CSV table of C-alpha atoms and ligand atoms in Angstrom, one decimal:
chain,number,residue,atom,x,y,z
A,22,MET,CA,87.5,51.1,73.0
A,23,ASN,CA,88.5,52.4,69.7
A,24,VAL,CA,89.9,50.1,67.1
A,25,LEU,CA,92.0,50.7,64.1
A,26,VAL,CA,92.3,48.3,61.3
A,27,VAL,CA,95.3,48.6,59.0
A,28,GLY,CA,94.9,48.0,55.2
A,29,GLY,CA,92.6,48.3,52.5
A,30,GLY,CA,91.6,45.0,50.9
A,31,GLY,CA,88.9,42.4,51.3
A,32,ARG,CA,90.3,40.9,54.1
A,33,GLU,CA,90.2,44.1,56.0
A,34,HIS,CA,86.7,45.0,55.0
A,35,ALA,CA,85.8,41.5,56.3
A,36,LEU,CA,87.6,42.2,59.6
A,37,CYS,CA,86.0,45.5,59.8
A,38,TRP,CA,82.8,43.9,59.1
A,39,LYS,CA,83.3,41.4,62.0
A,40,ILE,CA,84.9,43.9,64.4
A,41,ALA,CA,82.0,46.5,64.0
A,42,GLN,CA,79.4,44.0,65.4
A,43,SER,CA,81.6,43.7,68.7
A,44,PRO,CA,80.0,45.4,71.8
A,45,LEU,CA,83.5,46.1,72.9
A,46,VAL,CA,84.2,48.7,70.1
A,47,LYS,CA,83.3,52.5,70.4
A,48,GLN,CA,84.8,53.7,67.2
A,49,LEU,CA,86.1,52.0,64.2
A,50,HIS,CA,88.8,53.3,62.0
A,51,CYS,CA,90.8,52.0,59.3
A,52,ALA,CA,93.6,53.2,57.2
A,53,PRO,CA,93.6,53.5,54.1
A,54,GLY,CA,90.3,51.3,53.9
A,55,ASN,CA,88.2,51.3,50.7
A,56,ALA,CA,84.9,52.5,49.5
A,57,GLY,CA,83.2,49.3,51.1
A,58,ILE,CA,84.9,49.9,54.4
A,59,ALA,CA,83.8,53.3,54.3
A,60,GLU,CA,80.3,52.2,55.2
A,61,LEU,CA,81.6,50.7,58.4
A,62,ALA,CA,84.6,52.6,59.7
A,63,GLN,CA,86.0,56.2,59.7
A,64,LEU,CA,88.7,56.0,56.9
A,65,TRP,CA,92.2,57.9,57.0
A,66,PRO,CA,94.3,58.3,54.0
A,67,VAL,CA,97.6,56.9,55.5
A,68,GLN,CA,99.1,53.9,53.7
A,69,ALA,CA,99.5,50.6,55.5
A,70,GLU,CA,103.5,50.5,54.9
A,71,ASP,CA,103.8,53.9,56.4
A,72,VAL,CA,105.0,53.0,59.8
A,73,ALA,CA,105.5,56.2,61.3
A,74,GLY,CA,102.2,57.5,60.1
A,75,ILE,CA,100.1,54.6,61.3
A,76,VAL,CA,101.9,54.9,64.9
A,77,ALA,CA,100.9,58.7,64.7
A,78,LEU,CA,97.3,58.0,63.8
A,79,ALA,CA,96.8,55.4,66.3
A,80,ARG,CA,98.0,57.8,69.0
A,81,LYS,CA,95.7,60.4,67.7
A,82,LEU,CA,92.7,58.3,67.7
A,83,GLU,CA,93.7,56.7,71.1
A,84,ALA,CA,93.3,53.2,69.7
A,85,GLY,CA,93.1,50.6,72.3
A,86,LEU,CA,93.8,48.0,69.4
A,87,VAL,CA,95.4,48.2,66.1
A,88,VAL,CA,94.9,45.2,63.9
A,89,VAL,CA,97.3,45.0,61.2
A,90,GLY,CA,95.8,43.0,58.1
A,91,PRO,CA,98.6,42.9,55.2
A,92,GLU,CA,101.9,41.3,55.2
A,93,ALA,CA,103.9,44.4,54.0
A,94,PRO,CA,103.6,46.6,57.2
A,95,LEU,CA,103.9,43.5,59.3
A,96,CYS,CA,107.3,42.6,57.5
A,97,ALA,CA,108.4,46.4,57.8
A,98,GLY,CA,107.8,46.0,61.7
A,99,LEU,CA,104.7,48.0,62.4
A,100,VAL,CA,103.6,45.9,65.3
A,101,ASP,CA,107.2,46.4,66.8
A,102,ALA,CA,106.9,50.3,66.3
A,103,LEU,CA,103.3,50.4,67.7
A,104,THR,CA,104.3,48.3,70.7
A,105,ALA,CA,107.4,50.5,71.4
A,106,ALA,CA,105.0,53.5,71.4
A,107,GLY,CA,102.9,51.8,74.1
A,108,ILE,CA,99.9,50.9,71.7
A,109,LYS,CA,98.4,47.5,71.8
A,110,ALA,CA,98.8,46.0,68.4
A,111,PHE,CA,97.6,42.7,66.8
A,112,GLY,CA,100.1,40.8,64.5
A,113,PRO,CA,103.5,39.5,64.4
A,114,SER,CA,106.8,41.1,65.1
A,115,GLN,CA,109.1,41.9,62.2
A,116,LYS,CA,111.2,39.0,63.3
A,117,ALA,CA,108.4,36.5,63.5
A,118,ALA,CA,106.9,38.0,60.2
A,119,ALA,CA,110.0,36.6,58.1
A,120,ILE,CA,108.0,33.2,58.1
A,121,GLU,CA,106.2,34.9,55.1
A,122,GLY,CA,108.8,37.8,54.3
A,123,ASP,CA,111.6,35.3,53.7
A,124,LYS,CA,110.6,32.1,51.8
A,125,ALA,CA,114.2,30.9,52.2
A,126,PHE,CA,114.1,31.2,56.0
A,127,ALA,CA,110.5,29.5,56.1
A,128,ARG,CA,112.1,26.4,54.3
A,129,GLU,CA,115.1,26.3,56.3
A,130,LEU,CA,112.9,26.7,59.4
A,131,CYS,CA,111.0,23.6,58.4
A,132,ARG,CA,114.3,21.7,57.6
A,133,ARG,CA,115.9,22.3,60.8
A,134,HIS,CA,112.7,21.4,62.8
A,135,ARG,CA,111.7,18.6,60.6
A,136,ILE,CA,108.4,20.2,59.7
A,137,PRO,CA,107.2,18.3,56.4
A,138,GLY,CA,107.7,20.2,53.1
A,139,PRO,CA,109.1,19.7,49.6
A,140,GLN,CA,112.8,19.2,49.0
A,141,PHE,CA,114.1,22.7,48.1
A,142,TRP,CA,117.4,24.5,47.1
A,143,THR,CA,118.2,28.2,47.4
A,144,PHE,CA,120.2,30.4,45.1
A,145,ASP,CA,121.2,34.0,44.8
A,146,ASP,CA,123.6,33.5,41.9
A,147,LEU,CA,122.4,33.1,38.2
A,148,ARG,CA,125.0,30.7,37.1
A,149,VAL,CA,124.9,28.5,40.0
A,150,ALA,CA,121.0,28.2,39.7
A,151,LEU,CA,121.2,27.6,35.9
A,152,SER,CA,124.0,24.8,36.4
A,153,PHE,CA,121.9,23.4,38.8
A,154,LEU,CA,119.2,22.9,36.4
A,155,ASP,CA,121.6,21.7,33.7
A,156,ASN,CA,122.6,19.0,36.0
A,157,ARG,CA,119.1,17.9,37.0
A,158,GLU,CA,116.8,15.5,35.3
A,159,ASP,CA,113.8,17.2,33.5
A,160,ALA,CA,111.0,17.4,36.1
A,161,PRO,CA,108.4,19.8,37.3
A,162,LEU,CA,109.9,22.5,39.7
A,163,VAL,CA,108.5,25.6,41.5
A,164,VAL,CA,110.7,28.8,41.6
A,165,LYS,CA,109.9,31.4,44.1
A,166,ALA,CA,111.0,34.8,44.7
A,167,ALA,CA,112.3,34.6,48.3
A,168,GLY,CA,110.9,38.0,49.2
A,169,LEU,CA,107.5,39.5,49.3
A,170,ALA,CA,105.9,39.7,45.7
A,171,ALA,CA,102.2,40.3,46.4
A,172,GLY,CA,101.3,36.7,45.6
A,173,LYS,CA,103.1,36.8,42.0
A,174,GLY,CA,106.5,35.5,42.8
A,175,VAL,CA,105.8,31.9,42.5
A,176,VAL,CA,106.0,30.0,39.3
A,177,VAL,CA,104.9,26.3,38.9
A,178,CYS,CA,107.3,25.0,36.1
A,179,GLY,CA,106.5,21.9,34.0
A,180,ASP,CA,110.2,21.4,33.0
A,181,ASN,CA,113.7,22.8,33.3
A,182,ASP,CA,113.3,25.1,30.5
A,183,GLU,CA,110.3,26.9,32.0
A,184,ALA,CA,112.3,27.0,35.3
A,185,ARG,CA,115.3,28.6,33.6
A,186,VAL,CA,112.8,31.3,32.3
A,187,ALA,CA,111.6,31.9,36.0
A,188,VAL,CA,115.2,32.1,37.2
A,189,ARG,CA,116.3,34.5,34.7
A,190,ALA,CA,113.3,36.6,35.5
A,191,CYS,CA,114.2,36.9,39.2
A,192,LEU,CA,118.0,36.8,39.0
A,193,GLU,CA,118.8,38.4,35.8
A,194,HIS,CA,116.0,40.8,35.0
A,195,HIS,CA,115.1,41.5,38.6
A,196,ARG,CA,111.4,41.3,37.8
A,197,PHE,CA,110.6,41.5,41.3
A,198,GLY,CA,113.4,43.6,42.5
A,199,GLU,CA,114.9,43.0,46.0
A,200,ALA,CA,112.3,40.3,46.6
A,201,GLY,CA,113.8,38.1,43.9
A,202,ARG,CA,117.6,38.5,44.7
A,203,ARG,CA,117.2,35.2,46.5
A,204,ILE,CA,115.2,32.4,45.0
A,205,VAL,CA,113.9,29.0,46.3
A,206,MET,CA,113.5,26.2,43.8
A,207,GLU,CA,111.2,23.3,45.2
A,208,GLU,CA,110.2,19.9,44.3
A,209,CYS,CA,106.8,20.4,42.8
A,210,LEU,CA,104.0,18.6,45.3
A,211,GLU,CA,100.9,17.3,43.9
A,212,GLY,CA,97.3,16.8,45.7
A,213,PRO,CA,94.6,18.8,47.0
A,214,GLU,CA,95.5,22.2,48.7
A,215,VAL,CA,94.1,23.6,51.7
A,216,SER,CA,94.7,26.6,53.9
A,217,MET,CA,94.9,26.3,57.6
A,218,ILE,CA,95.1,29.5,59.6
A,219,VAL,CA,95.7,29.5,63.4
A,220,LEU,CA,95.4,32.3,66.1
A,221,THR,CA,98.3,32.0,68.4
A,222,ASP,CA,100.1,34.3,71.0
A,223,SER,CA,103.2,31.8,70.8
A,224,ARG,CA,101.8,29.5,73.5
A,225,THR,CA,98.5,28.7,72.9
A,226,ILE,CA,97.0,27.9,69.5
A,227,VAL,CA,93.4,28.4,68.3
A,228,PRO,CA,92.9,26.7,64.9
A,229,LEU,CA,90.3,28.5,62.7
A,230,GLU,CA,88.2,26.2,60.4
A,231,PRO,CA,89.9,24.7,57.2
A,232,CYS,CA,89.3,26.4,53.9
A,233,GLN,CA,90.4,26.5,50.2
A,234,ASP,CA,91.3,29.2,47.8
A,235,HIS,CA,91.3,29.2,44.2
A,236,LYS,CA,94.6,30.7,43.0
A,237,ARG,CA,94.5,30.3,39.1
A,238,VAL,CA,92.7,33.2,37.5
A,239,PHE,CA,90.5,31.0,35.0
A,240,ASP,CA,88.2,28.2,35.4
A,241,GLY,CA,89.2,24.6,35.8
A,242,ASP,CA,92.6,25.9,37.4
A,243,GLN,CA,94.1,27.5,34.1
A,244,GLY,CA,96.2,30.5,33.6
A,245,PRO,CA,98.6,32.3,36.1
A,246,ASN,CA,98.5,32.4,39.8
A,247,THR,CA,96.6,35.3,41.5
A,248,GLY,CA,96.3,36.4,45.0
A,249,GLY,CA,93.1,34.4,45.1
A,250,MET,CA,89.8,34.3,42.9
A,251,GLY,CA,87.6,32.7,45.5
A,252,ALA,CA,87.4,30.8,48.6
A,253,TYR,CA,85.4,28.5,50.6
A,254,SER,CA,85.2,27.0,54.3
A,255,PRO,CA,84.8,24.3,55.4
A,256,VAL,CA,86.7,21.8,53.3
A,257,PRO,CA,84.9,18.4,53.6
A,258,SER,CA,87.6,16.2,53.2
A,259,VAL,CA,89.9,18.0,56.0
A,260,ARG,CA,88.5,16.9,59.3
A,261,GLY,CA,89.4,14.2,61.8
A,262,ARG,CA,92.7,12.3,61.3
A,263,ILE,CA,93.9,14.8,58.7
A,264,LEU,CA,93.2,17.8,60.9
A,265,ALA,CA,95.1,16.2,63.8
A,266,GLN,CA,98.0,15.4,61.4
A,267,ILE,CA,98.1,19.0,60.3
A,268,GLU,CA,97.9,20.3,63.8
A,269,ASN,CA,100.4,17.9,65.3
A,270,GLN,CA,102.8,17.6,62.5
A,271,ILE,CA,102.8,21.2,61.3
A,272,LEU,CA,100.9,24.0,63.1
A,273,LEU,CA,102.2,23.3,66.7
A,274,PRO,CA,105.9,22.3,65.6
A,275,THR,CA,106.1,25.7,63.7
A,276,VAL,CA,105.0,27.7,66.6
A,277,HIS,CA,107.5,25.9,68.9
A,278,ALA,CA,110.1,26.2,66.1
A,279,MET,CA,109.6,29.9,66.0
A,280,ASN,CA,109.8,29.9,69.8
A,281,ARG,CA,113.1,28.2,69.9
A,282,GLU,CA,114.6,30.5,67.3
A,283,GLY,CA,113.9,33.7,69.2
A,284,ARG,CA,111.1,34.7,66.8
A,285,PRO,CA,107.8,34.0,68.9
A,286,PHE,CA,104.9,34.4,66.5
A,287,SER,CA,101.8,36.3,67.6
A,288,GLY,CA,98.8,36.7,65.5
A,289,PHE,CA,97.4,34.8,62.5
A,290,LEU,CA,99.7,32.2,61.2
A,291,TYR,CA,98.4,30.8,57.7
A,292,ALA,CA,99.8,27.4,56.3
A,293,GLY,CA,99.2,26.8,52.8
A,294,LEU,CA,99.3,23.0,52.5
A,295,MET,CA,99.2,20.3,50.0
A,296,LEU,CA,97.8,17.1,51.0
A,297,THR,CA,100.2,14.6,49.5
A,298,PRO,CA,99.7,10.8,49.6
A,299,LEU,CA,102.6,10.8,52.1
A,300,GLY,CA,100.5,13.2,54.3
A,301,PRO,CA,100.4,17.2,54.6
A,302,ARG,CA,103.4,19.3,53.3
A,303,VAL,CA,103.9,22.8,53.8
A,304,LEU,CA,103.6,25.0,50.6
A,305,GLU,CA,104.0,28.2,52.2
A,306,PHE,CA,103.5,30.3,55.5
A,307,ASN,CA,101.8,33.7,55.6
A,308,CYS,CA,101.7,35.9,58.7
A,309,ARG,CA,98.5,37.0,58.5
A,310,LEU,CA,94.8,36.0,57.4
A,311,GLY,CA,94.5,35.0,53.8
A,312,ASP,CA,92.6,37.0,51.2
A,313,PRO,CA,90.0,36.0,50.4
A,314,GLU,CA,90.2,33.0,52.8
A,315,THR,CA,89.3,35.7,55.4
A,316,GLN,CA,85.8,36.4,54.0
A,317,PRO,CA,84.2,32.9,54.3
A,318,LEU,CA,86.0,32.2,57.6
A,319,LEU,CA,84.6,35.4,59.4
A,320,MET,CA,81.1,35.0,57.7
A,321,ARG,CA,81.1,31.4,59.5
A,322,MET,CA,82.6,32.8,62.9
A,323,LYS,CA,79.8,33.2,65.4
A,324,SER,CA,81.8,34.3,68.2
A,325,ASP,CA,83.0,37.8,68.8
A,326,LEU,CA,86.5,38.1,67.3
A,327,VAL,CA,87.6,41.2,69.2
A,328,PRO,CA,88.3,39.3,72.5
A,329,LEU,CA,90.3,36.9,70.6
A,330,LEU,CA,92.1,39.6,69.1
A,331,LEU,CA,93.0,41.4,72.3
A,332,ALA,CA,93.8,38.2,74.1
A,333,THR,CA,96.2,37.4,71.5
A,334,ALA,CA,97.9,40.7,71.7
A,335,GLU,CA,98.1,40.4,75.4
A,336,GLY,CA,99.6,37.0,75.2
A,337,LYS,CA,96.4,35.5,77.2
A,338,LEU,CA,94.9,33.5,74.4
A,339,GLU,CA,94.8,30.4,76.6
A,340,SER,CA,91.9,32.2,78.7
A,341,CYS,CA,89.8,32.4,75.7
A,342,GLU,CA,87.0,30.0,74.7
A,343,ALA,CA,87.5,28.5,71.1
A,344,PRO,CA,85.2,30.4,68.6
A,345,ALA,CA,82.0,28.9,67.7
A,346,TRP,CA,81.3,28.1,63.8
A,347,ASP,CA,78.2,28.2,61.6
A,348,PRO,CA,77.9,24.6,60.7
A,349,GLY,CA,77.0,25.4,57.2
A,350,SER,CA,79.4,26.6,54.3
A,351,ALA,CA,80.6,30.0,53.3
A,352,VAL,CA,81.5,30.7,49.6
A,353,CYS,CA,83.4,33.7,48.3
A,354,VAL,CA,83.5,34.8,44.6
A,355,MET,CA,86.0,37.2,43.7
A,356,ALA,CA,85.5,39.8,40.6
A,357,THR,CA,88.7,41.1,39.0
A,358,SER,CA,89.7,43.9,36.5
A,359,ALA,CA,90.1,42.8,32.8
A,360,GLY,CA,94.0,42.0,32.4
A,361,TYR,CA,94.6,40.9,36.3
A,362,PRO,CA,97.0,39.4,37.4
A,363,GLY,CA,99.0,41.3,34.7
A,364,GLU,CA,98.3,45.0,34.0
A,365,TYR,CA,94.9,46.4,34.4
A,366,GLY,CA,92.9,49.9,34.4
A,367,LYS,CA,91.6,51.6,37.3
A,368,GLY,CA,88.8,54.1,37.8
A,369,VAL,CA,86.0,52.1,36.1
A,370,PRO,CA,82.5,52.8,37.7
A,371,ILE,CA,81.0,49.8,39.3
A,372,ARG,CA,77.1,49.3,38.9
A,373,GLY,CA,74.4,47.5,40.9
A,374,LEU,CA,76.1,47.4,44.2
A,375,GLU,CA,72.9,48.8,45.9
A,376,SER,CA,70.7,45.9,44.4
A,377,VAL,CA,72.5,43.4,46.5
A,378,GLU,CA,70.5,43.1,49.8
A,379,ARG,CA,73.1,42.6,52.4
A,380,SER,CA,72.4,40.4,55.4
A,381,ALA,CA,74.0,37.7,57.8
A,382,GLN,CA,73.8,35.4,54.9
A,383,LEU,CA,75.2,37.7,52.2
A,384,GLN,CA,77.9,40.5,52.0
A,385,VAL,CA,79.7,42.1,49.4
A,386,PHE,CA,83.4,42.8,50.6
A,387,HIS,CA,85.5,45.4,48.6
A,388,SER,CA,88.9,44.9,47.6
A,389,GLY,CA,90.2,47.5,45.2
A,390,THR,CA,87.5,50.1,45.1
A,391,VAL,CA,87.4,54.0,46.0
A,392,ARG,CA,84.5,56.3,46.3
A,393,ARG,CA,84.8,59.0,43.3
A,394,ALA,CA,82.1,61.8,43.7
A,395,THR,CA,78.9,60.0,43.6
A,396,GLU,CA,80.2,56.7,42.3
A,397,THR,CA,82.2,53.6,43.5
A,398,VAL,CA,85.0,52.9,41.1
A,399,THR,CA,87.6,50.2,40.6
A,400,SER,CA,91.2,50.8,42.1
A,401,GLY,CA,93.0,47.3,42.0
A,402,GLY,CA,93.1,44.0,40.2
A,403,ARG,CA,90.8,42.3,42.8
A,404,VAL,CA,87.9,44.6,43.0
A,405,LEU,CA,85.3,42.9,45.2
A,406,ALA,CA,83.9,39.8,46.3
A,407,THR,CA,80.4,38.5,47.1
A,408,CYS,CA,80.3,36.1,50.1
A,409,ALA,CA,77.5,34.0,51.1
A,410,LEU,CA,76.7,31.5,53.9
A,411,GLY,CA,74.3,28.4,53.3
A,412,LYS,CA,73.3,25.4,54.9
A,413,ASP,CA,75.8,23.6,52.5
A,414,ALA,CA,78.3,24.6,49.8
A,415,ARG,CA,75.7,24.4,47.1
A,416,GLU,CA,73.4,26.9,48.6
A,417,ALA,CA,76.3,29.3,49.5
A,418,ARG,CA,77.5,29.1,46.1
A,419,GLU,CA,74.2,29.9,44.4
A,420,ARG,CA,73.7,32.8,46.9
A,421,ALA,CA,77.1,34.3,46.2
A,422,TYR,CA,76.8,34.0,42.3
A,423,ALA,CA,73.3,35.3,42.3
A,424,ALA,CA,74.6,38.3,44.0
A,425,MET,CA,77.5,38.6,41.6
A,426,ALA,CA,75.2,38.6,38.5
A,427,LYS,CA,73.7,42.0,39.8
A,428,ILE,CA,76.9,43.8,39.9
A,429,GLU,CA,78.9,44.7,36.7
A,430,PHE,CA,81.9,46.9,35.6
A,431,ALA,CA,83.6,47.2,32.2
A,432,GLY,CA,86.2,44.4,31.9
A,433,MET,CA,84.7,42.4,34.9
A,434,HIS,CA,86.0,38.7,35.2
A,435,TYR,CA,85.1,36.3,37.7
A,436,ARG,CA,85.6,32.4,37.9
A,437,LYS,CA,82.2,30.5,37.3
A,438,ASP,CA,83.6,27.5,39.2
A,439,ILE,CA,84.4,28.2,42.7
A,440,ALA,CA,83.5,25.6,45.5
A,441,SER,CA,82.1,23.5,42.6
A,442,ARG,CA,84.3,20.3,43.1
B,525,LIG,P1,102.6,30.0,47.6
B,525,LIG,O1,102.4,31.4,47.3
B,525,LIG,O2,104.0,29.8,48.1
B,525,LIG,O3,101.6,29.3,48.3
B,525,LIG,O4,102.5,29.5,46.0
B,525,LIG,C1,101.6,29.7,45.4
B,525,LIG,C2,100.9,28.5,44.9
B,525,LIG,O5,101.7,27.9,44.0
B,525,LIG,C3,100.3,27.5,45.8
B,525,LIG,O6,99.0,27.7,46.3
B,525,LIG,C4,100.4,26.4,45.1
B,525,LIG,O7,99.5,26.1,44.2
B,525,LIG,C5,101.8,26.5,44.2
B,525,LIG,N1,102.7,25.9,44.8
B,525,LIG,C6,103.6,26.6,45.6
B,525,LIG,N2,104.9,25.7,45.9
B,525,LIG,C7,104.5,24.6,45.5
B,525,LIG,C8,105.2,23.1,45.4
B,525,LIG,N3,106.3,23.0,46.2
B,525,LIG,N4,104.6,22.3,44.7
B,525,LIG,C9,103.5,22.6,44.1
B,525,LIG,N5,102.7,23.6,44.0
B,525,LIG,C10,103.4,24.7,44.7
B,526,LIG,N1,94.8,33.6,49.3
B,526,LIG,C1,96.2,33.4,49.5
B,526,LIG,C2,96.8,34.6,50.5
B,526,LIG,O1,96.2,35.4,51.0
B,526,LIG,O2,98.1,34.6,50.4
């Protein structure tokens, strides 16, 4: 079977790495891909959001399965378009992807179906939002653009003044364009965070292992939020009763709720959770695998991923065995361009990649890289990650950092404290 992976980040590199190992795959293609993926798959210069272009490419390649990685094409209806063209596609429909694409919808879904989350309020009018703040006691609040903002639309505010600035950024200065025309304000929750991702065809759910990402740009969780500076799996505190609570109070009810609202969800459903003293609470849903969470998760997954993806796309997930996992730990450390998550340059040559010896225990997954003549150069804010497997978190972390020490590019930044708590 020919497989086409859509996207070009670290998540798609890890997906291609895993999919390429499957005996079911004849040819592996990726659009648009990146310099790392080029070593595993044939690349095609079609953007992930170009729905008509991807459908045409999938047809031309006679793809037996198209795996859509990022949220933007999912929210734009790529899976619907592929399905309508008779092409088997993995990922949620546009209606189901709204669980990520519209944070106001996701919050209201939780409220309607009693899925535990923070108190929240939605606004699309600047004056109404500001007067809400004027009449509210000073307290931490989270302000979110309701639409897709590439992981940058969430501001955790210490007090009402900070919240006013965040509200104005969306509703007055239109910093996130259409995505910020509606905002969600939320009670600020506290506690450790965990990401739980399940594979579901809307009837059966197959939970992946718990994992955790590091969202702030600097060590000690300082600085602004990013798309993710590193991740690890498993999360030792998340097992037993807590895991059962997460499944029974959040994951299963959410899949049911989507069915009941006529938006059956098929694909990877990602729940970002806060483990509060009162139990797990939903921070956000994503309609896809997390990046960088995918990297350590797939490194630990021992089973073939392709039968699971196929069964999900065909609505036959109940017939699959749950995947087997390496009992050890995997740690992923992300290197970013100077300035990220703000403005950053591109086209910076990357050195030392060839000196990292890849194995089942160690991989370099590219996020924002391109091949230029004889060099690999940066092309994004998050550039690449080293991801290592070890018998425990310490061994995995040491391996990932030893590999990162061999790589360099001007302005390179990475956190030194991933998985060290
Ligand atoms: P999101 O993209 O919605 O997950 O938000 C990004 C990050 O903001 C999360 O990983 C949390 O660290 C933080 N966050 C989001 N919502 C809340 C909340 N209600 N309370 C506290 N922190 C939050
Ligand atoms: N790492 C968080 C995300 O993929 O949204």
